[in-house]
Amino acid sequence: MKDLILLGASGQLGQEWQQILDKEDFSQFNIAAYDSDQLDLTDKHKLAEVLQERNPDVVVNCAAYTKVDESEKHIKQAETVNVKAVAELARLSEELNFKLLHYSTDYIFPGGEEDKQRFPKGYTEDHPADPINKYGETKWKGEQAIRDNTDNYLIIRVSWLCGQFGSNFVKTMLKLGKERSTLQVVDDQWGSPTFTTNVVENCINLLYREVKGTYHLTSEGLITWYEFARAIFDKAGVEVKVEPVSSDQFETMADRPHYSKLCTDKIEAVPGSNVINWNQGLDNLLSQLDSLSRL
């Protein structure tokens, strides 16, 4: 049995990890889950105390400062969570000999419009990082801190994360679709959504196979946010007019990449991996949300 500590347990990925590992199929994992109130990642002394006491085989870090726009004005807070705390986790990984599974983002890449033609399959894991906002910058620094402090790590980069728990684009669209007759959604940002169930299942496979390193995990296909919104409403049977607009019409504090597709060739080469099409992932998620609404 593997002892696994889950950090950031109340987020959408953390809750997905708990739900999946609660199933009998994964009874070989002994999981201890902590949300930020139970274990503050930035409290290095408490963090070390808990990890030394628990002596885990694996630590899954789902905790992060993910407020993209807020990171522009609260850079110190973002760096404390996304860089300094992650560096301490990596140091403890080396000291206590546990594998660190950490999540990163497509936002570490520049996302220029020209990259859609230059890299049609998406950015590979070894593509040079060049983030265009503070959030992406802190996540990249966090990755570097891990590599500087331990070799026993799995860094999983995801994009456009969606799941049955927490807040995300799919749930926001479904809510707004019931409240408004018309919505405007940007049609000049390209990528592919990543679904939390598929993330956790693939990560468990990587843990089983004792894989290390950096991997991209997203869905097959390439769409814009506008196309994604249209698909959400069509599949959910919600009648709402969706208008495509440019990013320029939505003023945000942080710049967003125009192209952030992640290439998944590397993870697909690992036996047991299952990279799904975004349509399948959306169907699965809408079914999950429908089941939750019936409870």
PDB file of C-alpha atoms in Angstrom:
ATOM      1  CA  MET A   1       0.000   0.000   0.000  1.00  0.00           C
ATOM      2  CA  LYS A   2       1.225   3.479  -0.902  1.00  0.00           C
ATOM      3  CA  ASP A   3       0.783   6.289   1.615  1.00  0.00           C
ATOM      4  CA  LEU A   4      -0.330   9.393  -0.276  1.00  0.00           C
ATOM      5  CA  ILE A   5      -0.704  12.922   1.074  1.00  0.00           C
ATOM      6  CA  LEU A   6      -3.000  15.245  -0.843  1.00  0.00           C
ATOM      7  CA  LEU A   7      -2.495  19.004  -0.501  1.00  0.00           C
ATOM      8  CA  GLY A   8      -5.108  21.488  -1.683  1.00  0.00           C
ATOM      9  CA  ALA A   9      -7.863  18.961  -1.028  1.00  0.00           C
ATOM     10  CA  SER A  10     -10.753  21.440  -1.306  1.00  0.00           C
ATOM     11  CA  GLY A  11      -9.988  22.562  -4.887  1.00  0.00           C
ATOM     12  CA  GLN A  12     -11.466  21.033  -8.022  1.00  0.00           C
ATOM     13  CA  LEU A  13      -8.494  18.723  -8.590  1.00  0.00           C
ATOM     14  CA  GLY A  14      -8.142  17.885  -4.911  1.00  0.00           C
ATOM     15  CA  GLN A  15     -11.792  16.895  -4.600  1.00  0.00           C
ATOM     16  CA  GLU A  16     -11.528  14.787  -7.753  1.00  0.00           C
ATOM     17  CA  TRP A  17      -8.524  12.945  -6.319  1.00  0.00           C
ATOM     18  CA  GLN A  18     -10.469  12.169  -3.153  1.00  0.00           C
ATOM     19  CA  GLN A  19     -13.548  10.921  -4.988  1.00  0.00           C
ATOM     20  CA  ILE A  20     -11.573   8.624  -7.270  1.00  0.00           C
ATOM     21  CA  LEU A  21      -9.320   7.227  -4.545  1.00  0.00           C
ATOM     22  CA  ASP A  22     -12.391   6.517  -2.383  1.00  0.00           C
ATOM     23  CA  LYS A  23     -13.399   3.839  -4.905  1.00  0.00           C
ATOM     24  CA  GLU A  24     -12.555   0.235  -4.097  1.00  0.00           C
ATOM     25  CA  ASP A  25     -10.400  -0.036  -7.247  1.00  0.00           C
ATOM     26  CA  PHE A  26      -7.805   2.183  -5.558  1.00  0.00           C
ATOM     27  CA  SER A  27      -7.865   0.708  -2.062  1.00  0.00           C
ATOM     28  CA  GLN A  28      -4.087   0.180  -2.294  1.00  0.00           C
ATOM     29  CA  PHE A  29      -3.664   3.913  -1.654  1.00  0.00           C
ATOM     30  CA  ASN A  30      -3.803   5.139   1.923  1.00  0.00           C
ATOM     31  CA  ILE A  31      -4.732   8.805   1.501  1.00  0.00           C
ATOM     32  CA  ALA A  32      -4.480  11.688   3.954  1.00  0.00           C
ATOM     33  CA  ALA A  33      -6.081  14.833   2.539  1.00  0.00           C
ATOM     34  CA  TYR A  34      -5.449  18.402   3.739  1.00  0.00           C
ATOM     35  CA  ASP A  35      -7.073  21.632   2.628  1.00  0.00           C
ATOM     36  CA  SER A  36      -5.418  24.998   3.218  1.00  0.00           C
ATOM     37  CA  ASP A  37      -7.158  25.467   6.581  1.00  0.00           C
ATOM     38  CA  GLN A  38      -5.815  22.151   7.849  1.00  0.00           C
ATOM     39  CA  LEU A  39      -2.323  22.568   6.437  1.00  0.00           C
ATOM     40  CA  ASP A  40      -1.115  25.891   5.081  1.00  0.00           C
ATOM     41  CA  LEU A  41       1.461  25.176   2.403  1.00  0.00           C
ATOM     42  CA  THR A  42       3.283  28.393   3.275  1.00  0.00           C
ATOM     43  CA  ASP A  43       3.845  27.308   6.898  1.00  0.00           C
ATOM     44  CA  LYS A  44       7.144  25.525   6.285  1.00  0.00           C
ATOM     45  CA  HIS A  45       7.550  24.328   9.882  1.00  0.00           C
ATOM     46  CA  LYS A  46       4.071  22.791  10.061  1.00  0.00           C
ATOM     47  CA  LEU A  47       4.512  21.327   6.578  1.00  0.00           C
ATOM     48  CA  ALA A  48       7.777  19.649   7.554  1.00  0.00           C
ATOM     49  CA  GLU A  49       6.257  18.390  10.811  1.00  0.00           C
ATOM     50  CA  VAL A  50       3.288  16.737   9.079  1.00  0.00           C
ATOM     51  CA  LEU A  51       5.368  15.184   6.305  1.00  0.00           C
ATOM     52  CA  GLN A  52       7.967  13.857   8.725  1.00  0.00           C
ATOM     53  CA  GLU A  53       5.236  12.337  10.886  1.00  0.00           C
ATOM     54  CA  ARG A  54       3.276  10.828   7.987  1.00  0.00           C
ATOM     55  CA  ASN A  55       6.347   9.699   6.015  1.00  0.00           C
ATOM     56  CA  PRO A  56       4.416   9.405   2.714  1.00  0.00           C
ATOM     57  CA  ASP A  57       5.436   7.616  -0.465  1.00  0.00           C
ATOM     58  CA  VAL A  58       3.782  10.299  -2.602  1.00  0.00           C
ATOM     59  CA  VAL A  59       2.717  13.913  -2.073  1.00  0.00           C
ATOM     60  CA  VAL A  60       0.193  15.261  -4.582  1.00  0.00           C
ATOM     61  CA  ASN A  61       0.206  19.046  -4.594  1.00  0.00           C
ATOM     62  CA  CYS A  62      -3.082  20.462  -5.875  1.00  0.00           C
ATOM     63  CA  ALA A  63      -2.603  23.705  -3.927  1.00  0.00           C
ATOM     64  CA  ALA A  64      -1.770  26.855  -5.865  1.00  0.00           C
ATOM     65  CA  TYR A  65      -2.487  30.556  -6.177  1.00  0.00           C
ATOM     66  CA  THR A  66      -4.578  30.430  -9.367  1.00  0.00           C
ATOM     67  CA  LYS A  67      -6.079  33.930  -9.529  1.00  0.00           C
ATOM     68  CA  VAL A  68      -4.581  35.006 -12.842  1.00  0.00           C
ATOM     69  CA  ASP A  69      -5.608  38.656 -12.756  1.00  0.00           C
ATOM     70  CA  GLU A  70      -5.030  39.080  -9.020  1.00  0.00           C
ATOM     71  CA  SER A  71      -1.470  37.798  -9.477  1.00  0.00           C
ATOM     72  CA  GLU A  72      -0.634  41.005 -11.353  1.00  0.00           C
ATOM     73  CA  LYS A  73      -1.118  43.121  -8.219  1.00  0.00           C
ATOM     74  CA  HIS A  74      -0.497  40.468  -5.546  1.00  0.00           C
ATOM     75  CA  ILE A  75       2.724  39.062  -6.974  1.00  0.00           C
ATOM     76  CA  LYS A  76       4.298  38.440  -3.549  1.00  0.00           C
ATOM     77  CA  GLN A  77       1.341  36.316  -2.469  1.00  0.00           C
ATOM     78  CA  ALA A  78       1.429  34.367  -5.741  1.00  0.00           C
ATOM     79  CA  GLU A  79       5.179  33.793  -5.399  1.00  0.00           C
ATOM     80  CA  THR A  80       4.827  32.689  -1.772  1.00  0.00           C
ATOM     81  CA  VAL A  81       2.401  29.911  -2.733  1.00  0.00           C
ATOM     82  CA  ASN A  82       3.558  29.030  -6.249  1.00  0.00           C
ATOM     83  CA  VAL A  83       7.323  29.335  -5.789  1.00  0.00           C
ATOM     84  CA  LYS A  84       8.574  29.440  -2.201  1.00  0.00           C
ATOM     85  CA  ALA A  85       6.185  26.822  -0.798  1.00  0.00           C
ATOM     86  CA  VAL A  86       6.803  24.571  -3.798  1.00  0.00           C
ATOM     87  CA  ALA A  87      10.565  24.880  -3.342  1.00  0.00           C
ATOM     88  CA  GLU A  88      10.153  23.751   0.275  1.00  0.00           C
ATOM     89  CA  LEU A  89       8.038  20.792  -0.833  1.00  0.00           C
ATOM     90  CA  ALA A  90      10.746  19.795  -3.289  1.00  0.00           C
ATOM     91  CA  ARG A  91      13.431  20.096  -0.619  1.00  0.00           C
ATOM     92  CA  LEU A  92      11.385  17.863   1.681  1.00  0.00           C
ATOM     93  CA  SER A  93      10.868  15.416  -1.173  1.00  0.00           C
ATOM     94  CA  GLU A  94      14.615  14.971  -1.401  1.00  0.00           C
ATOM     95  CA  GLU A  95      15.094  14.845   2.368  1.00  0.00           C
ATOM     96  CA  LEU A  96      12.223  12.438   3.159  1.00  0.00           C
ATOM     97  CA  ASN A  97      12.362  10.436  -0.077  1.00  0.00           C
ATOM     98  CA  PHE A  98       8.792  10.868  -1.341  1.00  0.00           C
ATOM     99  CA  LYS A  99       7.684  11.485  -4.916  1.00  0.00           C
ATOM    100  CA  LEU A 100       6.252  14.960  -5.497  1.00  0.00           C
ATOM    101  CA  LEU A 101       3.414  15.196  -8.018  1.00  0.00           C
ATOM    102  CA  HIS A 102       2.844  18.846  -8.855  1.00  0.00           C
ATOM    103  CA  TYR A 103       0.537  20.628 -11.315  1.00  0.00           C
ATOM    104  CA  SER A 104       1.579  23.411 -13.637  1.00  0.00           C
ATOM    105  CA  THR A 105      -0.027  25.274 -16.509  1.00  0.00           C
ATOM    106  CA  ASP A 106      -0.071  26.103 -20.217  1.00  0.00           C
ATOM    107  CA  TYR A 107       0.399  29.725 -19.139  1.00  0.00           C
ATOM    108  CA  ILE A 108       4.166  29.217 -18.864  1.00  0.00           C
ATOM    109  CA  PHE A 109       4.285  29.468 -22.677  1.00  0.00           C
ATOM    110  CA  PRO A 110       4.079  32.715 -24.709  1.00  0.00           C
ATOM    111  CA  GLY A 111       0.947  31.770 -26.672  1.00  0.00           C
ATOM    112  CA  GLY A 112       1.633  33.939 -29.721  1.00  0.00           C
ATOM    113  CA  GLU A 113      -0.898  33.788 -32.561  1.00  0.00           C
ATOM    114  CA  GLU A 114       1.833  32.622 -34.943  1.00  0.00           C
ATOM    115  CA  ASP A 115       2.479  29.549 -32.776  1.00  0.00           C
ATOM    116  CA  LYS A 116      -0.818  28.043 -33.902  1.00  0.00           C
ATOM    117  CA  GLN A 117       0.762  27.514 -37.329  1.00  0.00           C
ATOM    118  CA  ARG A 118       4.293  26.813 -36.071  1.00  0.00           C
ATOM    119  CA  PHE A 119       3.275  24.155 -33.538  1.00  0.00           C
ATOM    120  CA  PRO A 120      -0.026  22.648 -34.710  1.00  0.00           C
ATOM    121  CA  LYS A 121       0.192  19.721 -32.263  1.00  0.00           C
ATOM    122  CA  GLY A 122       0.881  22.107 -29.398  1.00  0.00           C
ATOM    123  CA  TYR A 123       3.837  23.024 -27.246  1.00  0.00           C
ATOM    124  CA  THR A 124       6.082  20.119 -26.277  1.00  0.00           C
ATOM    125  CA  GLU A 125       7.430  19.663 -22.767  1.00  0.00           C
ATOM    126  CA  ASP A 126      10.856  21.010 -23.737  1.00  0.00           C
ATOM    127  CA  HIS A 127       9.585  24.130 -25.523  1.00  0.00           C
ATOM    128  CA  PRO A 128      11.172  27.252 -23.977  1.00  0.00           C
ATOM    129  CA  ALA A 129       9.011  28.908 -21.344  1.00  0.00           C
ATOM    130  CA  ASP A 130       8.181  32.580 -21.842  1.00  0.00           C
ATOM    131  CA  PRO A 131       5.133  33.520 -19.754  1.00  0.00           C
ATOM    132  CA  ILE A 132       3.270  36.726 -20.555  1.00  0.00           C
ATOM    133  CA  ASN A 133       1.647  37.224 -17.146  1.00  0.00           C
ATOM    134  CA  LYS A 134       2.680  37.046 -13.499  1.00  0.00           C
ATOM    135  CA  TYR A 135       0.677  33.906 -12.787  1.00  0.00           C
ATOM    136  CA  GLY A 136       2.483  32.009 -15.534  1.00  0.00           C
ATOM    137  CA  GLU A 137       5.781  33.434 -14.321  1.00  0.00           C
ATOM    138  CA  THR A 138       5.269  32.130 -10.784  1.00  0.00           C
ATOM    139  CA  LYS A 139       4.203  28.695 -12.004  1.00  0.00           C
ATOM    140  CA  TRP A 140       7.329  28.467 -14.162  1.00  0.00           C
ATOM    141  CA  LYS A 141       9.522  29.512 -11.243  1.00  0.00           C
ATOM    142  CA  GLY A 142       7.811  26.839  -9.159  1.00  0.00           C
ATOM    143  CA  GLU A 143       8.689  24.213 -11.758  1.00  0.00           C
ATOM    144  CA  GLN A 144      12.303  25.327 -11.750  1.00  0.00           C
ATOM    145  CA  ALA A 145      12.398  25.201  -7.941  1.00  0.00           C
ATOM    146  CA  ILE A 146      11.286  21.567  -8.047  1.00  0.00           C
ATOM    147  CA  ARG A 147      13.952  20.588 -10.575  1.00  0.00           C
ATOM    148  CA  ASP A 148      16.604  22.442  -8.574  1.00  0.00           C
ATOM    149  CA  ASN A 149      15.814  20.549  -5.365  1.00  0.00           C
ATOM    150  CA  THR A 150      14.830  16.983  -6.288  1.00  0.00           C
ATOM    151  CA  ASP A 151      14.849  14.419  -9.090  1.00  0.00           C
ATOM    152  CA  ASN A 152      11.906  12.501  -7.638  1.00  0.00           C
ATOM    153  CA  TYR A 153       9.065  14.491  -9.192  1.00  0.00           C
ATOM    154  CA  LEU A 154       6.190  14.443 -11.647  1.00  0.00           C
ATOM    155  CA  ILE A 155       5.186  17.822 -13.070  1.00  0.00           C
ATOM    156  CA  ILE A 156       1.886  17.688 -14.946  1.00  0.00           C
ATOM    157  CA  ARG A 157       0.982  20.708 -17.082  1.00  0.00           C
ATOM    158  CA  VAL A 158      -2.726  21.136 -17.781  1.00  0.00           C
ATOM    159  CA  SER A 159      -4.823  23.753 -19.593  1.00  0.00           C
ATOM    160  CA  TRP A 160      -8.392  25.059 -19.355  1.00  0.00           C
ATOM    161  CA  LEU A 161      -9.080  22.815 -16.346  1.00  0.00           C
ATOM    162  CA  CYS A 162     -12.721  21.756 -15.857  1.00  0.00           C
ATOM    163  CA  GLY A 163     -14.379  19.341 -13.447  1.00  0.00           C
ATOM    164  CA  GLN A 164     -17.453  18.579 -11.390  1.00  0.00           C
ATOM    165  CA  PHE A 165     -16.062  20.377  -8.328  1.00  0.00           C
ATOM    166  CA  GLY A 166     -15.056  23.992  -7.759  1.00  0.00           C
ATOM    167  CA  SER A 167     -15.333  26.830 -10.259  1.00  0.00           C
ATOM    168  CA  ASN A 168     -14.525  26.532 -13.945  1.00  0.00           C
ATOM    169  CA  PHE A 169     -15.619  27.632 -17.413  1.00  0.00           C
ATOM    170  CA  VAL A 170     -18.200  24.888 -17.958  1.00  0.00           C
ATOM    171  CA  LYS A 171     -20.027  25.545 -14.704  1.00  0.00           C
ATOM    172  CA  THR A 172     -19.870  29.318 -15.235  1.00  0.00           C
ATOM    173  CA  MET A 173     -21.362  29.026 -18.728  1.00  0.00           C
ATOM    174  CA  LEU A 174     -24.186  26.794 -17.518  1.00  0.00           C
ATOM    175  CA  LYS A 175     -25.005  29.303 -14.772  1.00  0.00           C
ATOM    176  CA  LEU A 176     -24.883  32.329 -17.101  1.00  0.00           C
ATOM    177  CA  GLY A 177     -26.872  30.491 -19.773  1.00  0.00           C
ATOM    178  CA  LYS A 178     -29.792  30.246 -17.360  1.00  0.00           C
ATOM    179  CA  GLU A 179     -29.556  33.917 -16.387  1.00  0.00           C
ATOM    180  CA  ARG A 180     -29.008  35.641 -19.745  1.00  0.00           C
ATOM    181  CA  SER A 181     -30.354  35.434 -23.280  1.00  0.00           C
ATOM    182  CA  THR A 182     -27.086  36.562 -24.915  1.00  0.00           C
ATOM    183  CA  LEU A 183     -23.437  35.965 -24.027  1.00  0.00           C
ATOM    184  CA  GLN A 184     -20.201  37.213 -25.570  1.00  0.00           C
ATOM    185  CA  VAL A 185     -17.244  34.807 -25.551  1.00  0.00           C
ATOM    186  CA  VAL A 186     -13.747  35.331 -26.951  1.00  0.00           C
ATOM    187  CA  ASP A 187     -13.016  33.610 -30.230  1.00  0.00           C
ATOM    188  CA  ASP A 188      -9.315  34.357 -30.655  1.00  0.00           C
ATOM    189  CA  GLN A 189      -7.825  32.233 -27.850  1.00  0.00           C
ATOM    190  CA  TRP A 190      -7.101  28.654 -28.935  1.00  0.00           C
ATOM    191  CA  GLY A 191      -6.475  25.606 -26.795  1.00  0.00           C
ATOM    192  CA  SER A 192      -8.076  22.479 -25.433  1.00  0.00           C
ATOM    193  CA  PRO A 193      -9.864  21.830 -22.120  1.00  0.00           C
ATOM    194  CA  THR A 194      -8.517  19.348 -19.587  1.00  0.00           C
ATOM    195  CA  PHE A 195     -10.991  17.386 -17.482  1.00  0.00           C
ATOM    196  CA  THR A 196     -10.178  16.580 -13.867  1.00  0.00           C
ATOM    197  CA  THR A 197     -11.370  12.961 -13.931  1.00  0.00           C
ATOM    198  CA  ASN A 198      -9.089  12.225 -16.871  1.00  0.00           C
ATOM    199  CA  VAL A 199      -6.232  14.059 -15.151  1.00  0.00           C
ATOM    200  CA  VAL A 200      -6.441  11.994 -11.965  1.00  0.00           C
ATOM    201  CA  GLU A 201      -6.839   8.684 -13.794  1.00  0.00           C
ATOM    202  CA  ASN A 202      -3.780   9.376 -15.943  1.00  0.00           C
ATOM    203  CA  CYS A 203      -1.752  10.555 -12.960  1.00  0.00           C
ATOM    204  CA  ILE A 204      -2.564   7.352 -11.066  1.00  0.00           C
ATOM    205  CA  ASN A 205      -1.307   5.379 -14.055  1.00  0.00           C
ATOM    206  CA  LEU A 206       1.947   7.365 -14.031  1.00  0.00           C
ATOM    207  CA  LEU A 207       2.350   6.696 -10.308  1.00  0.00           C
ATOM    208  CA  TYR A 208       1.761   2.971 -10.827  1.00  0.00           C
ATOM    209  CA  ARG A 209       4.475   2.924 -13.459  1.00  0.00           C
ATOM    210  CA  GLU A 210       6.851   4.987 -11.307  1.00  0.00           C
ATOM    211  CA  VAL A 211       7.296   7.546 -14.059  1.00  0.00           C
ATOM    212  CA  LYS A 212       9.210  10.754 -13.366  1.00  0.00           C
ATOM    213  CA  GLY A 213       9.663  14.035 -15.216  1.00  0.00           C
ATOM    214  CA  THR A 214       7.417  16.606 -16.894  1.00  0.00           C
ATOM    215  CA  TYR A 215       4.316  15.674 -18.890  1.00  0.00           C
ATOM    216  CA  HIS A 216       1.578  17.546 -20.716  1.00  0.00           C
ATOM    217  CA  LEU A 217      -1.994  16.377 -20.176  1.00  0.00           C
ATOM    218  CA  THR A 218      -4.974  17.840 -21.987  1.00  0.00           C
ATOM    219  CA  SER A 219      -7.629  16.637 -24.417  1.00  0.00           C
ATOM    220  CA  GLU A 220      -7.414  15.885 -28.126  1.00  0.00           C
ATOM    221  CA  GLY A 221      -8.639  18.655 -30.407  1.00  0.00           C
ATOM    222  CA  LEU A 222      -8.244  22.414 -30.773  1.00  0.00           C
ATOM    223  CA  ILE A 223     -11.008  24.950 -30.125  1.00  0.00           C
ATOM    224  CA  THR A 224     -11.622  28.513 -28.981  1.00  0.00           C
ATOM    225  CA  TRP A 225     -13.475  29.514 -25.842  1.00  0.00           C
ATOM    226  CA  TYR A 226     -16.382  30.570 -28.062  1.00  0.00           C
ATOM    227  CA  GLU A 227     -16.546  27.148 -29.692  1.00  0.00           C
ATOM    228  CA  PHE A 228     -16.319  25.516 -26.281  1.00  0.00           C
ATOM    229  CA  ALA A 229     -19.220  27.634 -24.987  1.00  0.00           C
ATOM    230  CA  ARG A 230     -21.352  26.752 -28.030  1.00  0.00           C
ATOM    231  CA  ALA A 231     -20.686  23.057 -27.457  1.00  0.00           C
ATOM    232  CA  ILE A 232     -21.574  23.332 -23.752  1.00  0.00           C
ATOM    233  CA  PHE A 233     -24.962  24.912 -24.494  1.00  0.00           C
ATOM    234  CA  ASP A 234     -25.741  22.582 -27.419  1.00  0.00           C
ATOM    235  CA  LYS A 235     -24.968  19.446 -25.408  1.00  0.00           C
ATOM    236  CA  ALA A 236     -26.773  20.715 -22.301  1.00  0.00           C
ATOM    237  CA  GLY A 237     -29.831  21.836 -24.261  1.00  0.00           C
ATOM    238  CA  VAL A 238     -29.555  25.437 -23.064  1.00  0.00           C
ATOM    239  CA  GLU A 239     -30.975  28.059 -25.427  1.00  0.00           C
ATOM    240  CA  VAL A 240     -28.789  31.150 -25.391  1.00  0.00           C
ATOM    241  CA  LYS A 241     -27.293  33.310 -28.122  1.00  0.00           C
ATOM    242  CA  VAL A 242     -23.481  33.220 -28.067  1.00  0.00           C
ATOM    243  CA  GLU A 243     -21.619  35.996 -29.859  1.00  0.00           C
ATOM    244  CA  PRO A 244     -17.924  35.638 -30.808  1.00  0.00           C
ATOM    245  CA  VAL A 245     -15.756  38.604 -29.826  1.00  0.00           C
ATOM    246  CA  SER A 246     -12.051  39.422 -29.742  1.00  0.00           C
ATOM    247  CA  SER A 247      -9.964  39.491 -26.578  1.00  0.00           C
ATOM    248  CA  ASP A 248      -9.609  43.247 -27.015  1.00  0.00           C
ATOM    249  CA  GLN A 249     -13.264  43.629 -26.030  1.00  0.00           C
ATOM    250  CA  PHE A 250     -12.579  42.120 -22.605  1.00  0.00           C
ATOM    251  CA  GLU A 251     -10.145  44.209 -20.619  1.00  0.00           C
ATOM    252  CA  THR A 252      -8.265  42.114 -18.062  1.00  0.00           C
ATOM    253  CA  MET A 253      -5.374  42.902 -15.756  1.00  0.00           C
ATOM    254  CA  ALA A 254      -3.346  39.946 -17.025  1.00  0.00           C
ATOM    255  CA  ASP A 255      -2.638  39.151 -20.662  1.00  0.00           C
ATOM    256  CA  ARG A 256      -3.921  35.791 -21.920  1.00  0.00           C
ATOM    257  CA  PRO A 257      -2.145  33.626 -24.505  1.00  0.00           C
ATOM    258  CA  HIS A 258      -3.816  33.413 -27.907  1.00  0.00           C
ATOM    259  CA  TYR A 259      -2.576  29.855 -28.352  1.00  0.00           C
ATOM    260  CA  SER A 260      -1.961  27.442 -25.507  1.00  0.00           C
ATOM    261  CA  LYS A 261      -2.385  23.953 -26.926  1.00  0.00           C
ATOM    262  CA  LEU A 262      -0.218  21.347 -25.149  1.00  0.00           C
ATOM    263  CA  CYS A 263       1.265  18.458 -27.129  1.00  0.00           C
ATOM    264  CA  THR A 264       0.446  15.118 -25.456  1.00  0.00           C
ATOM    265  CA  ASP A 265       2.699  12.793 -27.501  1.00  0.00           C
ATOM    266  CA  LYS A 266       4.947  12.109 -24.501  1.00  0.00           C
ATOM    267  CA  ILE A 267       2.225  10.963 -22.113  1.00  0.00           C
ATOM    268  CA  GLU A 268       0.460   9.002 -24.853  1.00  0.00           C
ATOM    269  CA  ALA A 269       3.632   6.929 -25.229  1.00  0.00           C
ATOM    270  CA  VAL A 270       3.294   5.724 -21.616  1.00  0.00           C
ATOM    271  CA  PRO A 271       1.422   2.374 -21.466  1.00  0.00           C
ATOM    272  CA  GLY A 272      -1.978   2.695 -19.842  1.00  0.00           C
ATOM    273  CA  SER A 273      -2.403   6.400 -20.611  1.00  0.00           C
ATOM    274  CA  ASN A 274      -5.746   7.571 -21.946  1.00  0.00           C
ATOM    275  CA  VAL A 275      -5.917  10.996 -23.594  1.00  0.00           C
ATOM    276  CA  ILE A 276      -9.555  11.638 -24.526  1.00  0.00           C
ATOM    277  CA  ASN A 277     -11.124  13.975 -27.072  1.00  0.00           C
ATOM    278  CA  TRP A 278     -12.517  17.182 -25.583  1.00  0.00           C
ATOM    279  CA  ASN A 279     -16.009  16.262 -26.832  1.00  0.00           C
ATOM    280  CA  GLN A 280     -15.916  13.030 -24.852  1.00  0.00           C
ATOM    281  CA  GLY A 281     -14.574  14.850 -21.817  1.00  0.00           C
ATOM    282  CA  LEU A 282     -17.365  17.426 -21.998  1.00  0.00           C
ATOM    283  CA  ASP A 283     -20.014  14.700 -22.366  1.00  0.00           C
ATOM    284  CA  ASN A 284     -18.605  12.943 -19.300  1.00  0.00           C
ATOM    285  CA  LEU A 285     -18.524  16.149 -17.255  1.00  0.00           C
ATOM    286  CA  LEU A 286     -22.078  17.165 -18.161  1.00  0.00           C
ATOM    287  CA  SER A 287     -23.239  13.697 -17.138  1.00  0.00           C
ATOM    288  CA  GLN A 288     -21.415  14.070 -13.790  1.00  0.00           C
ATOM    289  CA  LEU A 289     -22.963  17.498 -13.192  1.00  0.00           C
ATOM    290  CA  ASP A 290     -26.412  16.159 -14.068  1.00  0.00           C
ATOM    291  CA  SER A 291     -25.981  13.338 -11.555  1.00  0.00           C
ATOM    292  CA  LEU A 292     -24.896  15.794  -8.856  1.00  0.00           C
ATOM    293  CA  SER A 293     -27.943  17.987  -9.485  1.00  0.00           C
ATOM    294  CA  ARG A 294     -30.211  14.998  -8.908  1.00  0.00           C
ATOM    295  CA  LEU A 295     -28.780  14.247  -5.462  1.00  0.00           C
TER     296      LEU A 295
END
